mmCIF file of C-alpha atoms in Angstrom:
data_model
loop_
_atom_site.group_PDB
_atom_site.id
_atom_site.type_symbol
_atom_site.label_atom_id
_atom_site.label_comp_id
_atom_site.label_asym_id
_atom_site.label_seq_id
_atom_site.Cartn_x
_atom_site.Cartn_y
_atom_site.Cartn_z
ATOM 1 C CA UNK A 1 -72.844 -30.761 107.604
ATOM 2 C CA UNK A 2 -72.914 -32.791 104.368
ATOM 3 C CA UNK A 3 -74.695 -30.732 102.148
ATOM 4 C CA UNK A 4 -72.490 -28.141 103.303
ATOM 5 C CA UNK A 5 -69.178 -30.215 102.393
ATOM 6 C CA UNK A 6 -71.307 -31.047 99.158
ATOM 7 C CA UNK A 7 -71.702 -27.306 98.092
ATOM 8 C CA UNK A 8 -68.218 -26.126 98.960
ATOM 9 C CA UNK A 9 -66.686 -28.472 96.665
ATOM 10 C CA UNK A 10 -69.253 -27.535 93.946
ATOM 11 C CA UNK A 11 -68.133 -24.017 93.852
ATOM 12 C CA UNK A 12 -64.285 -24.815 94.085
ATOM 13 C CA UNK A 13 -64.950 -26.863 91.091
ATOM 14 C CA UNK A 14 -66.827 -24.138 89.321
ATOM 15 C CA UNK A 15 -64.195 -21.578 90.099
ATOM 16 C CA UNK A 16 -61.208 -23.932 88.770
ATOM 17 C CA UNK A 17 -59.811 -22.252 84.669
ATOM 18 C CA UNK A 18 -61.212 -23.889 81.897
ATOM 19 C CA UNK A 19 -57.278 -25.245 80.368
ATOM 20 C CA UNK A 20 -56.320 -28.815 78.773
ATOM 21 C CA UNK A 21 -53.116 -29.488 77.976
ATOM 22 C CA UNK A 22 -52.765 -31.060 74.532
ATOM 23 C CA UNK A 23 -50.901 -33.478 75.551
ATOM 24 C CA UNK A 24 -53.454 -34.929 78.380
ATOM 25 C CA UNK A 25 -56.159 -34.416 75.967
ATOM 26 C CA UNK A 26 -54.357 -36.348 73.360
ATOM 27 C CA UNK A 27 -56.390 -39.657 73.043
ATOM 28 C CA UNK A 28 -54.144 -43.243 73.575
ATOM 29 C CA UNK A 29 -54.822 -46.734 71.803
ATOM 30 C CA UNK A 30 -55.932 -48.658 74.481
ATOM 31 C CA UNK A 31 -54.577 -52.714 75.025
ATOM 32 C CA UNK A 32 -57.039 -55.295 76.446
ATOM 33 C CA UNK A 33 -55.055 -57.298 79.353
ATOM 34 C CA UNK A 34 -54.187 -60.762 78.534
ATOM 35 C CA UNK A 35 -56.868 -61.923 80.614
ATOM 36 C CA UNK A 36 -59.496 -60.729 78.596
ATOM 37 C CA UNK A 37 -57.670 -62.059 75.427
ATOM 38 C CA UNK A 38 -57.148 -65.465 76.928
ATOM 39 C CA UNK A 39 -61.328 -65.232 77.464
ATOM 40 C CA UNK A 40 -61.621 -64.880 73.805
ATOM 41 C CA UNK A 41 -59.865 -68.134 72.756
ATOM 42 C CA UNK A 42 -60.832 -71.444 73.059
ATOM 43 C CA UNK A 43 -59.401 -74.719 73.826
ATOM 44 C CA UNK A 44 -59.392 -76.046 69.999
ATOM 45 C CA UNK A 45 -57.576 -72.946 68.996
ATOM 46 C CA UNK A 46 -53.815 -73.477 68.568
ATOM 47 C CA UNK A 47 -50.764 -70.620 68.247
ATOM 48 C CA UNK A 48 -49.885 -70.030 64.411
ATOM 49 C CA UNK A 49 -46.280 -71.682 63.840
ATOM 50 C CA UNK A 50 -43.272 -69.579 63.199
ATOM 51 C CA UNK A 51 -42.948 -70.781 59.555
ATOM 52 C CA UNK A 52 -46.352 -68.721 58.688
ATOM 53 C CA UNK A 53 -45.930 -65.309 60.576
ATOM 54 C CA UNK A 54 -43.595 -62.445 58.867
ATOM 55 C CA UNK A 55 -41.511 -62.407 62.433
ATOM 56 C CA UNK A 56 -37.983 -60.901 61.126
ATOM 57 C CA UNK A 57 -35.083 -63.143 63.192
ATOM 58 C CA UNK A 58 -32.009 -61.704 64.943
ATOM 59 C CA UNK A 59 -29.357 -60.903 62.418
ATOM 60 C CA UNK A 60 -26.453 -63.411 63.042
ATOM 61 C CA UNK A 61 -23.620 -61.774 64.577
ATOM 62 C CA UNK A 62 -21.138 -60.299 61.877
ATOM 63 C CA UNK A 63 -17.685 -62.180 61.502
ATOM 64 C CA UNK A 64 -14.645 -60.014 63.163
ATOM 65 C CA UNK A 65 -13.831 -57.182 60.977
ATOM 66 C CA UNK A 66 -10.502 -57.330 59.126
ATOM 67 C CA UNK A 67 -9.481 -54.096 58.849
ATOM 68 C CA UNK A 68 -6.450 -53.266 56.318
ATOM 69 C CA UNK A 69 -4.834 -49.418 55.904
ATOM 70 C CA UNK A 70 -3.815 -48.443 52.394
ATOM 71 C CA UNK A 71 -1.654 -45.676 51.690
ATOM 72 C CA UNK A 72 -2.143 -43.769 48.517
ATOM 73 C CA UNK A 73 -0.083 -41.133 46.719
ATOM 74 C CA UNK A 74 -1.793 -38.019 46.522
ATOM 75 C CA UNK A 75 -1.860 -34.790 44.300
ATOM 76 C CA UNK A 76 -3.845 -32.276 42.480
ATOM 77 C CA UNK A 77 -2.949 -29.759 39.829
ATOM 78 C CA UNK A 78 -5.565 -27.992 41.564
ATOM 79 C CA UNK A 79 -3.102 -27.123 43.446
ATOM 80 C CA UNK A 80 0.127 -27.117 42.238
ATOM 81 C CA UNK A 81 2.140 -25.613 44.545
ATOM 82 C CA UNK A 82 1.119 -28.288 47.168
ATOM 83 C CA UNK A 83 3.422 -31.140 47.508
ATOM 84 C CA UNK A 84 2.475 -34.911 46.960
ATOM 85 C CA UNK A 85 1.621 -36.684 49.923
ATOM 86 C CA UNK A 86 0.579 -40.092 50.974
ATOM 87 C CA UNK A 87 -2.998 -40.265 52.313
ATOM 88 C CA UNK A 88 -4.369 -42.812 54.668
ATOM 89 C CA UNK A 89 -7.342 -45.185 54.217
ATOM 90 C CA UNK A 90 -8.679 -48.123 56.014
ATOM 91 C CA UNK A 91 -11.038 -50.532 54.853
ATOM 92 C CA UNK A 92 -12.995 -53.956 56.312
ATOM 93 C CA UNK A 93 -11.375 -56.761 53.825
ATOM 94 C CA UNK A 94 -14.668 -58.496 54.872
ATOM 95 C CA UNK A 95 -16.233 -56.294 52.773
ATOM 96 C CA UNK A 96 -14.234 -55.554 50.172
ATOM 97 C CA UNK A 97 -13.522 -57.590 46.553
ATOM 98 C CA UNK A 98 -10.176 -59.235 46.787
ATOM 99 C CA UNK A 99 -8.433 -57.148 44.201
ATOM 100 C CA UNK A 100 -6.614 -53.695 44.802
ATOM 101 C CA UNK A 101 -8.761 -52.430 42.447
ATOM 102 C CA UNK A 102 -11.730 -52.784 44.392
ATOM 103 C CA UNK A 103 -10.624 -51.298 47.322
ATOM 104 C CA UNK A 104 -10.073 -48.334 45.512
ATOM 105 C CA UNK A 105 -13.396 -48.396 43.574
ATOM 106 C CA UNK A 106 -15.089 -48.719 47.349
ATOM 107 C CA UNK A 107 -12.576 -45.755 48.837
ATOM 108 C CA UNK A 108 -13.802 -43.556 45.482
ATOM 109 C CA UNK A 109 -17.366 -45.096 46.148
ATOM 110 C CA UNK A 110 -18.066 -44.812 49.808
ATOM 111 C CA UNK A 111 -14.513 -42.871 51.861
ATOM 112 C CA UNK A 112 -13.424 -40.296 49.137
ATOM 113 C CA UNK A 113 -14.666 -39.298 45.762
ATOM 114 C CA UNK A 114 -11.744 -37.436 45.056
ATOM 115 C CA UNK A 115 -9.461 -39.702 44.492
ATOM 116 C CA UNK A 116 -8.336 -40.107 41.208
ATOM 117 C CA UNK A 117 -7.304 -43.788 38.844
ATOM 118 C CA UNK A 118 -7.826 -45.081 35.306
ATOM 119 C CA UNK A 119 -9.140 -48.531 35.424
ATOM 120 C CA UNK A 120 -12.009 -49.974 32.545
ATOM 121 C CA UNK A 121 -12.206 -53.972 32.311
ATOM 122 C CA UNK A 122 -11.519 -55.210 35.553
ATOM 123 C CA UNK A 123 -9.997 -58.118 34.010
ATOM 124 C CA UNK A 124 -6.122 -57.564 32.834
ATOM 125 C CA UNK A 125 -7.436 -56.563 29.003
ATOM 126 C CA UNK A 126 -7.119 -53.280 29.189
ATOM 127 C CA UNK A 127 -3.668 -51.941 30.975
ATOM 128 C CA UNK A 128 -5.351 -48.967 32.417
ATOM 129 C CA UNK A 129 -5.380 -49.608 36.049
ATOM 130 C CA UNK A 130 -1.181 -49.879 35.802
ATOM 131 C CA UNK A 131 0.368 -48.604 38.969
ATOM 132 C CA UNK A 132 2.774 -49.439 41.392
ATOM 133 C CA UNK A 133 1.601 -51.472 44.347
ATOM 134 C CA UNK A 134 3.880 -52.724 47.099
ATOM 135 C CA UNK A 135 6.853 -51.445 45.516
ATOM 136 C CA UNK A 136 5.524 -53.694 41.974
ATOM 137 C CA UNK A 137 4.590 -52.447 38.762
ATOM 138 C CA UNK A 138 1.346 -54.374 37.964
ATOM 139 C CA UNK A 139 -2.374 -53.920 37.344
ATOM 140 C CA UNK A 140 -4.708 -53.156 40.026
ATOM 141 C CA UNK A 141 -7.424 -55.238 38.806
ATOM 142 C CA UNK A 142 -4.890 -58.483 39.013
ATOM 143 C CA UNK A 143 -3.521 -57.761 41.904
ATOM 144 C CA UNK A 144 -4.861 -59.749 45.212
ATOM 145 C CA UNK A 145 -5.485 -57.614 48.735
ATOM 146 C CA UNK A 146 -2.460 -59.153 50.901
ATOM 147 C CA UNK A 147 -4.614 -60.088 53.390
ATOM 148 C CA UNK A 148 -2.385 -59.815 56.552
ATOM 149 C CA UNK A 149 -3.752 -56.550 57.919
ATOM 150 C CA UNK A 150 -0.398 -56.151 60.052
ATOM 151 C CA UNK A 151 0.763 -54.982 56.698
ATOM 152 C CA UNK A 152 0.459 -52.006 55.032
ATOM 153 C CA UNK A 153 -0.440 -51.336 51.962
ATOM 154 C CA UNK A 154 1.199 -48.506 49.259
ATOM 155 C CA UNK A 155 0.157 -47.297 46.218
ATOM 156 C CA UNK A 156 1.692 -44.940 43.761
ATOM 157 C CA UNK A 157 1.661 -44.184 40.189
ATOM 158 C CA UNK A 158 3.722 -45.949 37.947
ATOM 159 C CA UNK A 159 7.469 -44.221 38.130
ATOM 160 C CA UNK A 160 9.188 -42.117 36.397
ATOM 161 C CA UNK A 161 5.989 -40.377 34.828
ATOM 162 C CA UNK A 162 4.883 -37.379 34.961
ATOM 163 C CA UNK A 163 1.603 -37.464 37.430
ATOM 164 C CA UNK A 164 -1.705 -35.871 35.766
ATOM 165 C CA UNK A 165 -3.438 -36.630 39.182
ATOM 166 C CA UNK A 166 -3.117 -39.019 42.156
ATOM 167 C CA UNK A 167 -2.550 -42.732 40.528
ATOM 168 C CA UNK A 168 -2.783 -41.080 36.874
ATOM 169 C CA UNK A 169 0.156 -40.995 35.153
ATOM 170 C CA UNK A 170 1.300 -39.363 32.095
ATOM 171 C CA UNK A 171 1.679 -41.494 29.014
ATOM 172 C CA UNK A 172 2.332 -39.299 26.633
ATOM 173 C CA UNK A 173 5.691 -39.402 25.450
ATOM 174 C CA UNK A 174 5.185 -43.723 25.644
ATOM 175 C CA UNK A 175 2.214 -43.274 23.194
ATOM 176 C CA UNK A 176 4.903 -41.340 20.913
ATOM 177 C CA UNK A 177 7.333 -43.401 20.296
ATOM 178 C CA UNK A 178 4.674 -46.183 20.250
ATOM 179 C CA UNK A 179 3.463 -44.567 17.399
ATOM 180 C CA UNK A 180 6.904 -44.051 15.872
ATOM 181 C CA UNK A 181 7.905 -47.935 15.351
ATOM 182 C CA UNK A 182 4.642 -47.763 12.898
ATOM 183 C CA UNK A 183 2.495 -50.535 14.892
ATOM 184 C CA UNK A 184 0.342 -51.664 12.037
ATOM 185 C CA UNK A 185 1.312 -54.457 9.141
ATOM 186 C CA UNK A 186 2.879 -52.804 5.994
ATOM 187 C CA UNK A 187 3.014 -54.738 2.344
ATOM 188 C CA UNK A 188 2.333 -53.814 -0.850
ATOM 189 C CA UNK A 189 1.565 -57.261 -2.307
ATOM 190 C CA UNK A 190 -1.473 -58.578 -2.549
ATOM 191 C CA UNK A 191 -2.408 -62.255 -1.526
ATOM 192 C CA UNK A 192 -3.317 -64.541 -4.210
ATOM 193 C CA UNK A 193 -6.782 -64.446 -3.797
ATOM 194 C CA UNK A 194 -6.958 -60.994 -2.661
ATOM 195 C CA UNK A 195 -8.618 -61.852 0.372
ATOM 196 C CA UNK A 196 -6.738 -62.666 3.312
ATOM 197 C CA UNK A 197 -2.996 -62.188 4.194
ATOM 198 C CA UNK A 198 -2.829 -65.745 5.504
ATOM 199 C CA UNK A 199 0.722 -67.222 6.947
ATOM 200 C CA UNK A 200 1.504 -70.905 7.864
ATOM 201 C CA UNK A 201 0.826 -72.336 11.858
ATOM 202 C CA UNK A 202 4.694 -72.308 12.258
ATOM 203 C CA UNK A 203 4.605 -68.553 11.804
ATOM 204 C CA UNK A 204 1.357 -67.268 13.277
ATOM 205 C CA UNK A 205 3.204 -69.366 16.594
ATOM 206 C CA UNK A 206 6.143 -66.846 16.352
ATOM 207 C CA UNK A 207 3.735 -64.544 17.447
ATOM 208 C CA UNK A 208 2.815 -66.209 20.509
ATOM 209 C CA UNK A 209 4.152 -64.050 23.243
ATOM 210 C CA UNK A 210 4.265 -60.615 21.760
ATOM 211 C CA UNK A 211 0.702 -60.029 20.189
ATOM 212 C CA UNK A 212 -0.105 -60.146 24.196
ATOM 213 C CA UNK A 213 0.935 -56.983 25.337
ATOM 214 C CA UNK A 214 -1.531 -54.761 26.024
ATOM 215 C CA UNK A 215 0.822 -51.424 26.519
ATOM 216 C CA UNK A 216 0.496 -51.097 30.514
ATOM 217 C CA UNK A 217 3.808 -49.901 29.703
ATOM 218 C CA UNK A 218 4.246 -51.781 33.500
ATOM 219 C CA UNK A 219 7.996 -52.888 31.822
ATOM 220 C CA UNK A 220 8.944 -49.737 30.844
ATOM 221 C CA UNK A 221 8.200 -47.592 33.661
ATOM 222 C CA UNK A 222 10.136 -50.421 35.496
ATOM 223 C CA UNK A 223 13.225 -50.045 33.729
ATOM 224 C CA UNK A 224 16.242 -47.852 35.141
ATOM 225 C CA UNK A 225 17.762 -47.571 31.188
ATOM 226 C CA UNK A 226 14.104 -46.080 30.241
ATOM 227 C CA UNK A 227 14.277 -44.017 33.556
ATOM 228 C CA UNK A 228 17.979 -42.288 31.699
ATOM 229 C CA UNK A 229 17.186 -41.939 28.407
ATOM 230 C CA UNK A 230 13.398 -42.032 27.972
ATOM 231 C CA UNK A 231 13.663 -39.020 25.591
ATOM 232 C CA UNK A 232 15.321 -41.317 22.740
ATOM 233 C CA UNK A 233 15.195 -44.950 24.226
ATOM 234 C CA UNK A 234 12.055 -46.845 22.942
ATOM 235 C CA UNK A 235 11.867 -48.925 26.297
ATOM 236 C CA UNK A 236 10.794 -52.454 26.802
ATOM 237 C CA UNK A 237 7.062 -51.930 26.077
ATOM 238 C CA UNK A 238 7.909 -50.260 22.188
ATOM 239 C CA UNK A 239 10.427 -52.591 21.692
ATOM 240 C CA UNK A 240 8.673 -55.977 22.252
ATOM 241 C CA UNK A 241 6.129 -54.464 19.844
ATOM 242 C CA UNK A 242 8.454 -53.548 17.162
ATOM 243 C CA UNK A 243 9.931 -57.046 17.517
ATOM 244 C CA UNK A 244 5.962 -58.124 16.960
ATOM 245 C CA UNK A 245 6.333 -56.653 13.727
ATOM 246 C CA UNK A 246 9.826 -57.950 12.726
ATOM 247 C CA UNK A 247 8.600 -61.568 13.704
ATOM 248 C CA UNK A 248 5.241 -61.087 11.596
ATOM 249 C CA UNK A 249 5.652 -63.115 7.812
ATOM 250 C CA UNK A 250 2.888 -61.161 6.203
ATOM 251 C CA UNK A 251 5.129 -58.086 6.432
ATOM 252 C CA UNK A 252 7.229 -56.163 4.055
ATOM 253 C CA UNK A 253 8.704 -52.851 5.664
ATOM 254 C CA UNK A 254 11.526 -55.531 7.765
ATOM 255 C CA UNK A 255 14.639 -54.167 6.501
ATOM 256 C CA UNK A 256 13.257 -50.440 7.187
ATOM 257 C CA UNK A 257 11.920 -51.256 10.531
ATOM 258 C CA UNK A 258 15.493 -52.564 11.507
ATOM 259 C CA UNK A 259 16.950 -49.286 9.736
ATOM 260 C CA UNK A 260 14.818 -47.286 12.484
ATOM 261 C CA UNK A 261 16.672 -49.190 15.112
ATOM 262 C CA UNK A 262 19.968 -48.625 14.143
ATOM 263 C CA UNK A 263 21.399 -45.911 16.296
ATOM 264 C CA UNK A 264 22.917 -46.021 19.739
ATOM 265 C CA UNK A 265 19.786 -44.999 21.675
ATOM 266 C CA UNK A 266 16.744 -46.601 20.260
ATOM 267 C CA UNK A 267 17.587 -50.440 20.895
ATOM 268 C CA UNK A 268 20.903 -50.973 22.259
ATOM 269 C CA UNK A 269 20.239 -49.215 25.661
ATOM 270 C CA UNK A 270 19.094 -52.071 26.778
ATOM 271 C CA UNK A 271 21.614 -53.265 29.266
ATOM 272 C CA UNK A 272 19.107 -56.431 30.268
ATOM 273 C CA UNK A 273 18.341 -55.640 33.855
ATOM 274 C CA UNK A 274 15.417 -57.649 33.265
ATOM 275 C CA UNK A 275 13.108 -55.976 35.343
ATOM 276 C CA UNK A 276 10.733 -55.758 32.122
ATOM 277 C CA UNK A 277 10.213 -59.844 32.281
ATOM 278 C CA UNK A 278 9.569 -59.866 36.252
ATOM 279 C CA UNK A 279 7.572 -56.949 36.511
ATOM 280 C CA UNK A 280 5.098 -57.706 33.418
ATOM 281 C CA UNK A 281 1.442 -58.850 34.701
ATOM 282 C CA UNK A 282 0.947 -60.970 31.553
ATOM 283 C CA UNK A 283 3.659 -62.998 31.968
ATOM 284 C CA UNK A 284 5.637 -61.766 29.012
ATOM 285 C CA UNK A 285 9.299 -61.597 28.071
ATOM 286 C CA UNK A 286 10.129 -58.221 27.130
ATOM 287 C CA UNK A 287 13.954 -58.862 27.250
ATOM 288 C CA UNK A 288 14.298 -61.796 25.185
ATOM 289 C CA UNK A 289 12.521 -59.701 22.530
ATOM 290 C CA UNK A 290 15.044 -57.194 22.561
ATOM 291 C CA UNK A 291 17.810 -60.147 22.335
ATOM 292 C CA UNK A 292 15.784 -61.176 19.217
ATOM 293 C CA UNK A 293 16.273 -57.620 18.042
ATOM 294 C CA UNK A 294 19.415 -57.636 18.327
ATOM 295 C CA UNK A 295 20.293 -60.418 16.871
ATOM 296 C CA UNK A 296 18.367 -60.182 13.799
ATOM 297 C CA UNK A 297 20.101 -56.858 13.835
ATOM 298 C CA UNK A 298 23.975 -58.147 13.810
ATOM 299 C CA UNK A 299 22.826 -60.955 11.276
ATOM 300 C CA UNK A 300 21.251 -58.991 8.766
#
């Protein structure tokens, strides 16, 4: 009876298809129980210390994200017959610089590389990265993050410009009349040694205040009398500049550069809102330049 059992289940085996799956005949790494690795050590062997293996520790939980929304004025003459529009971002502050300029740089960088600024030194030298923020005219680059993320952030171009795209605005007709008050010392005399065109302490100081500006153009874009008449009013920015020029001892074109000025338009717009003096991010004084215009102008 047991050689017949035997002989059955020789010819079931031999009638069973020849197929392997790939995946049983796939051959496995093999791990020796503990036991058998515990038989391989000895009593005089100790564990290696943490300090010495390349085990990688937890990461340390991150600290609560601070998340702040920014709103940012939007448009493309891509497509001009779309209206501007405010566009909605929101960043960690826990990982972003403090400045409004480098939440924009990370939004371009890592949310949206279409959007659209001017910025260069990152460090107020410049005057490219002028723009309004909060309802300010400042620079982006000196301008902190408010960090109360109840509050909402808004960003626009600086006003009363003409937009090229997004936060770029159009300085064209600012560069003009920049241009116009002849921004660059004028004298035919030569100094005595023909070097230099030196001046005493007490006048180089007279400069001190005006030689700052570095044409943001934050003051005149802030200005409701530029806003009027910027087709014929130099505005704050030109005007502090000319005055750099009137104050300057080494120069010889003063009577003609006050000439320029004498019109109802140029200089005496100026109705001294002061806007220009809070609004500048260097600290300047736009509008007691103008005053010193204006005086040197009914005393001459």
């Amino acid at each position: 009876m047991a050689a017949l059992r035997t002989t059955t289940s020789r010819l079931l085996a031999s009638s069973r298809p020849i197929f392997r799956s790939s995946t049983i005949s796939r051959g496995y790494a093999t791990v020796d129980p503990i036991s058998k690795l515990a038989e391989g050590m000895t009593s005089s062997q100790h564990p290696v210390p943490p300090s010495k293996t390349s085990t990688i520790s937890e990461p340390a939980a991150s600290p609560e994200a601070k998340i702040k929304t920014f709103h940012i004025y939007r448009w493309s003459p891509d497509e001009p017959s779309a209206k501007p529009k405010m566009q909605t971002y929101t960043l960690d502050l826990n990982k972003t610089g403090p400045m409004v300029l480098d939440a924009l740089i990370r939004i371009k960088n890592e949310v949206d590389p279409t959007l659209t600024f001017r910025r260069s030194c990152r460090e107020g030298i410049c005057g490219s990265c002028a723009m309004n923020i909060d309802g300010v005219n400042t620079l982006a680059c000196l301008c902190r993050i408010p960090t109360d993320t109840k509050a909402e952030s808004r960003i626009y171009p600086l006003p009363h410009t003409y937009v090229v795209k997004d936060l770029v605005p159009d300085l064209t007709q600012l560069y003009k009349q920049y241009k116009s008050i002849k921004p660059y010392l004028q004298k035919d005399s030569k100094s005595p040694d023909g070097l230099e065109n030196r001046q005493s302490p007490a006048d180089r100081k007279k400069l001190d205040g005006l030689y700052e500006c570095i044409l943001c153009f934050c003051c005149s874009t802030s200005c409701p009398s530029y806003w009027w008449n910027s087709e014929e009013y130099l505005g704050p920015a030109v005007l502090l500049q000319s005055y750099r020029w009137l104050a300057d001892s080494r120069d010889e074109r003063t009577e003609e550069r006050k000439a320029a000025l004498d019109n109802s338009m140029s200089l005496y717009r100026c109705h001294t809102i002061l806007n220009c003096s809070r609004t500048c991010p260097k600290g300047l004084n736009p509008a007691k330049a103008i005053s010193e215009i204006k005086k040197a102008m009914a005393f001459s």
